[in-house]
Amino acid sequence: MSKFRYHALMLRMQVQFTEEQAEALRREARRRGVSVAAVVRQAVDAALGAGEEEACWRRAMAVVGSFADDERNVAREHDRYLEDALRR
């Protein structure tokens, strides 16, 4: 789900957290440079599976540049190597 779609219709909900959870949310929001609400929405998306495409993209980007082109032709076989890396 695109972050821009959140602003189309927002529902206000009250959620209760422990002190430790609230502080962890605030720290994570500061680390990411976003609001606590954004961290909660992203966590809900991930828990409900809406973040699967984004997670797949992050995994793919994490392996970029991971392969030396010594004896393999990475340029020609990149799809196969990416598939192998994503299975790990």
Short mmCIF file of N, CA and C in Angstrom, two decimals:
data_model
loop_
_atom_site.label_atom_id
_atom_site.label_comp_id
_atom_site.label_asym_id
_atom_site.label_seq_id
_atom_site.Cartn_x
_atom_site.Cartn_y
_atom_site.Cartn_z
N MET A 1 0.85 -1.17 0.00
CA MET A 1 0.00 0.00 0.00
C MET A 1 0.89 1.23 0.00
N SER A 2 0.60 2.14 -0.87
CA SER A 2 1.38 3.36 -0.96
C SER A 2 1.15 4.24 0.25
N LYS A 3 2.21 4.90 0.70
CA LYS A 3 2.07 5.78 1.86
C LYS A 3 1.14 6.94 1.57
N PHE A 4 0.96 7.30 0.29
CA PHE A 4 0.09 8.41 -0.05
C PHE A 4 -1.38 8.05 0.08
N ARG A 5 -1.71 6.80 -0.01
CA ARG A 5 -3.10 6.38 0.12
C ARG A 5 -3.59 6.51 1.55
N TYR A 6 -2.70 6.55 2.52
CA TYR A 6 -3.12 6.69 3.91
C TYR A 6 -3.87 7.99 4.13
N HIS A 7 -3.51 9.00 3.38
CA HIS A 7 -4.08 10.31 3.61
C HIS A 7 -5.45 10.48 2.95
N ALA A 8 -5.85 9.52 2.13
CA ALA A 8 -7.15 9.61 1.47
C ALA A 8 -8.28 9.50 2.50
N LEU A 9 -8.16 8.60 3.42
CA LEU A 9 -9.18 8.43 4.46
C LEU A 9 -8.51 7.84 5.68
N MET A 10 -8.48 8.62 6.74
CA MET A 10 -7.86 8.17 7.97
C MET A 10 -8.93 7.97 9.03
N LEU A 11 -8.87 6.87 9.71
CA LEU A 11 -9.77 6.61 10.82
C LEU A 11 -8.98 6.75 12.11
N ARG A 12 -9.53 7.46 13.05
CA ARG A 12 -8.86 7.63 14.34
C ARG A 12 -9.24 6.44 15.22
N MET A 13 -8.23 5.82 15.81
CA MET A 13 -8.46 4.69 16.70
C MET A 13 -7.64 4.90 17.97
N GLN A 14 -8.14 4.40 19.05
CA GLN A 14 -7.39 4.47 20.30
C GLN A 14 -6.78 3.10 20.58
N VAL A 15 -5.48 3.09 20.80
CA VAL A 15 -4.75 1.86 21.06
C VAL A 15 -3.93 2.07 22.32
N GLN A 16 -3.85 1.07 23.15
CA GLN A 16 -3.09 1.19 24.39
C GLN A 16 -1.81 0.37 24.30
N PHE A 17 -0.70 0.98 24.77
CA PHE A 17 0.60 0.33 24.78
C PHE A 17 1.17 0.38 26.18
N THR A 18 2.06 -0.54 26.47
CA THR A 18 2.81 -0.46 27.72
C THR A 18 3.80 0.70 27.60
N GLU A 19 4.36 1.12 28.71
CA GLU A 19 5.37 2.18 28.69
C GLU A 19 6.54 1.79 27.80
N GLU A 20 6.96 0.53 27.90
CA GLU A 20 8.09 0.06 27.12
C GLU A 20 7.77 0.08 25.62
N GLN A 21 6.57 -0.35 25.26
CA GLN A 21 6.18 -0.33 23.85
C GLN A 21 6.11 1.10 23.32
N ALA A 22 5.53 1.99 24.11
CA ALA A 22 5.40 3.39 23.69
C ALA A 22 6.77 4.02 23.48
N GLU A 23 7.69 3.76 24.39
CA GLU A 23 9.04 4.32 24.26
C GLU A 23 9.75 3.73 23.05
N ALA A 24 9.59 2.43 22.83
CA ALA A 24 10.20 1.79 21.66
C ALA A 24 9.63 2.37 20.36
N LEU A 25 8.33 2.63 20.34
CA LEU A 25 7.71 3.25 19.16
C LEU A 25 8.27 4.65 18.92
N ARG A 26 8.42 5.42 19.98
CA ARG A 26 8.96 6.78 19.84
C ARG A 26 10.40 6.74 19.32
N ARG A 27 11.21 5.82 19.85
CA ARG A 27 12.60 5.69 19.38
C ARG A 27 12.65 5.31 17.91
N GLU A 28 11.81 4.35 17.54
CA GLU A 28 11.79 3.89 16.14
C GLU A 28 11.32 5.01 15.21
N ALA A 29 10.33 5.76 15.64
CA ALA A 29 9.85 6.89 14.83
C ALA A 29 10.96 7.92 14.63
N ARG A 30 11.69 8.23 15.71
CA ARG A 30 12.81 9.17 15.60
C ARG A 30 13.88 8.63 14.66
N ARG A 31 14.19 7.35 14.80
CA ARG A 31 15.22 6.73 13.96
C ARG A 31 14.85 6.82 12.48
N ARG A 32 13.57 6.58 12.17
CA ARG A 32 13.10 6.61 10.78
C ARG A 32 12.79 8.02 10.29
N GLY A 33 12.61 8.94 11.22
CA GLY A 33 12.25 10.30 10.83
C GLY A 33 10.79 10.42 10.42
N VAL A 34 9.93 9.61 11.05
CA VAL A 34 8.50 9.63 10.75
C VAL A 34 7.72 9.73 12.06
N SER A 35 6.41 9.83 11.96
CA SER A 35 5.58 9.89 13.15
C SER A 35 5.40 8.50 13.76
N VAL A 36 5.00 8.48 15.02
CA VAL A 36 4.68 7.21 15.68
C VAL A 36 3.53 6.54 14.94
N ALA A 37 2.55 7.33 14.49
CA ALA A 37 1.42 6.77 13.75
C ALA A 37 1.88 6.05 12.48
N ALA A 38 2.87 6.63 11.79
CA ALA A 38 3.39 5.99 10.58
C ALA A 38 4.06 4.66 10.91
N VAL A 39 4.79 4.61 12.01
CA VAL A 39 5.43 3.35 12.43
C VAL A 39 4.36 2.30 12.72
N VAL A 40 3.31 2.70 13.41
CA VAL A 40 2.23 1.76 13.75
C VAL A 40 1.55 1.29 12.47
N ARG A 41 1.24 2.21 11.53
CA ARG A 41 0.59 1.80 10.27
C ARG A 41 1.46 0.82 9.50
N GLN A 42 2.78 1.09 9.43
CA GLN A 42 3.68 0.19 8.71
C GLN A 42 3.74 -1.18 9.38
N ALA A 43 3.72 -1.20 10.71
CA ALA A 43 3.74 -2.47 11.43
C ALA A 43 2.45 -3.25 11.19
N VAL A 44 1.33 -2.55 11.17
CA VAL A 44 0.05 -3.22 10.90
C VAL A 44 0.05 -3.78 9.48
N ASP A 45 0.51 -2.98 8.51
CA ASP A 45 0.60 -3.48 7.13
C ASP A 45 1.45 -4.74 7.06
N ALA A 46 2.60 -4.71 7.72
CA ALA A 46 3.49 -5.88 7.69
C ALA A 46 2.83 -7.08 8.34
N ALA A 47 2.14 -6.86 9.46
CA ALA A 47 1.49 -7.96 10.17
C ALA A 47 0.36 -8.56 9.35
N LEU A 48 -0.29 -7.74 8.54
CA LEU A 48 -1.41 -8.21 7.74
C LEU A 48 -0.98 -8.66 6.35
N GLY A 49 0.31 -8.60 6.07
CA GLY A 49 0.81 -9.07 4.79
C GLY A 49 0.83 -8.02 3.70
N ALA A 50 0.37 -6.80 3.98
CA ALA A 50 0.34 -5.76 2.96
C ALA A 50 1.74 -5.30 2.59
N GLY A 51 2.71 -5.55 3.45
CA GLY A 51 4.07 -5.11 3.20
C GLY A 51 4.92 -6.15 2.48
N GLU A 52 4.33 -7.23 1.99
CA GLU A 52 5.11 -8.30 1.37
C GLU A 52 5.85 -7.83 0.13
N GLU A 53 5.21 -7.03 -0.70
CA GLU A 53 5.88 -6.54 -1.91
C GLU A 53 7.06 -5.66 -1.55
N GLU A 54 6.86 -4.78 -0.58
CA GLU A 54 7.95 -3.90 -0.16
C GLU A 54 9.09 -4.72 0.46
N ALA A 55 8.76 -5.73 1.25
CA ALA A 55 9.78 -6.58 1.86
C ALA A 55 10.57 -7.32 0.78
N CYS A 56 9.89 -7.79 -0.24
CA CYS A 56 10.56 -8.48 -1.34
C CYS A 56 11.51 -7.52 -2.05
N TRP A 57 11.06 -6.29 -2.26
CA TRP A 57 11.90 -5.28 -2.89
C TRP A 57 13.14 -5.00 -2.05
N ARG A 58 12.95 -4.88 -0.73
CA ARG A 58 14.09 -4.63 0.16
C ARG A 58 15.09 -5.78 0.10
N ARG A 59 14.59 -7.04 0.08
CA ARG A 59 15.49 -8.18 -0.01
C ARG A 59 16.26 -8.17 -1.32
N ALA A 60 15.56 -7.81 -2.41
CA ALA A 60 16.22 -7.75 -3.71
C ALA A 60 17.29 -6.68 -3.72
N MET A 61 16.99 -5.52 -3.16
CA MET A 61 17.97 -4.44 -3.13
C MET A 61 19.16 -4.78 -2.24
N ALA A 62 18.94 -5.61 -1.23
CA ALA A 62 20.03 -5.98 -0.32
C ALA A 62 21.08 -6.84 -1.01
N VAL A 63 20.72 -7.54 -2.07
CA VAL A 63 21.69 -8.40 -2.74
C VAL A 63 22.35 -7.73 -3.94
N VAL A 64 21.92 -6.50 -4.26
CA VAL A 64 22.53 -5.78 -5.38
C VAL A 64 24.02 -5.61 -5.10
N GLY A 65 24.82 -5.97 -6.06
CA GLY A 65 26.26 -5.83 -5.93
C GLY A 65 26.93 -6.94 -5.13
N SER A 66 26.18 -7.95 -4.76
CA SER A 66 26.71 -9.03 -3.94
C SER A 66 27.50 -10.06 -4.72
N PHE A 67 27.44 -10.01 -6.02
CA PHE A 67 28.03 -11.06 -6.82
C PHE A 67 29.21 -10.54 -7.62
N ALA A 68 30.33 -11.19 -7.46
CA ALA A 68 31.49 -10.87 -8.28
C ALA A 68 31.33 -11.58 -9.60
N ASP A 69 31.75 -10.94 -10.65
CA ASP A 69 31.60 -11.53 -11.99
C ASP A 69 32.89 -12.24 -12.37
N ASP A 70 33.27 -13.25 -11.54
CA ASP A 70 34.52 -13.96 -11.80
C ASP A 70 34.31 -15.00 -12.90
N GLU A 71 33.79 -16.15 -12.56
CA GLU A 71 33.60 -17.21 -13.56
C GLU A 71 32.16 -17.26 -14.05
N ARG A 72 31.25 -16.58 -13.36
CA ARG A 72 29.85 -16.57 -13.76
C ARG A 72 29.57 -15.31 -14.57
N ASN A 73 28.63 -15.37 -15.46
CA ASN A 73 28.24 -14.19 -16.18
C ASN A 73 26.99 -13.63 -15.51
N VAL A 74 27.19 -12.78 -14.54
CA VAL A 74 26.09 -12.24 -13.75
C VAL A 74 25.17 -11.41 -14.63
N ALA A 75 25.73 -10.71 -15.60
CA ALA A 75 24.90 -9.88 -16.47
C ALA A 75 23.88 -10.72 -17.23
N ARG A 76 24.28 -11.91 -17.63
CA ARG A 76 23.39 -12.75 -18.42
C ARG A 76 22.49 -13.61 -17.53
N GLU A 77 22.98 -14.00 -16.37
CA GLU A 77 22.26 -14.93 -15.50
C GLU A 77 21.72 -14.27 -14.23
N HIS A 78 21.57 -12.93 -14.23
CA HIS A 78 21.20 -12.23 -13.00
C HIS A 78 19.88 -12.69 -12.40
N ASP A 79 18.89 -13.04 -13.21
CA ASP A 79 17.61 -13.49 -12.66
C ASP A 79 17.78 -14.77 -11.83
N ARG A 80 18.58 -15.68 -12.34
CA ARG A 80 18.80 -16.94 -11.62
C ARG A 80 19.53 -16.69 -10.31
N TYR A 81 20.56 -15.84 -10.33
CA TYR A 81 21.30 -15.54 -9.12
C TYR A 81 20.43 -14.79 -8.10
N LEU A 82 19.60 -13.89 -8.58
CA LEU A 82 18.69 -13.16 -7.67
C LEU A 82 17.71 -14.12 -7.04
N GLU A 83 17.15 -15.02 -7.82
CA GLU A 83 16.21 -16.01 -7.28
C GLU A 83 16.87 -16.87 -6.21
N ASP A 84 18.10 -17.32 -6.47
CA ASP A 84 18.84 -18.11 -5.48
C ASP A 84 19.06 -17.31 -4.19
N ALA A 85 19.42 -16.04 -4.33
CA ALA A 85 19.69 -15.21 -3.16
C ALA A 85 18.42 -14.96 -2.35
N LEU A 86 17.30 -14.77 -3.02
CA LEU A 86 16.04 -14.50 -2.30
C LEU A 86 15.51 -15.73 -1.58
N ARG A 87 15.92 -16.90 -2.02
CA ARG A 87 15.49 -18.14 -1.35
C ARG A 87 16.18 -18.33 -0.02
N ARG A 88 17.34 -17.70 0.20
CA ARG A 88 18.10 -17.87 1.44
C ARG A 88 17.40 -17.30 2.62
#
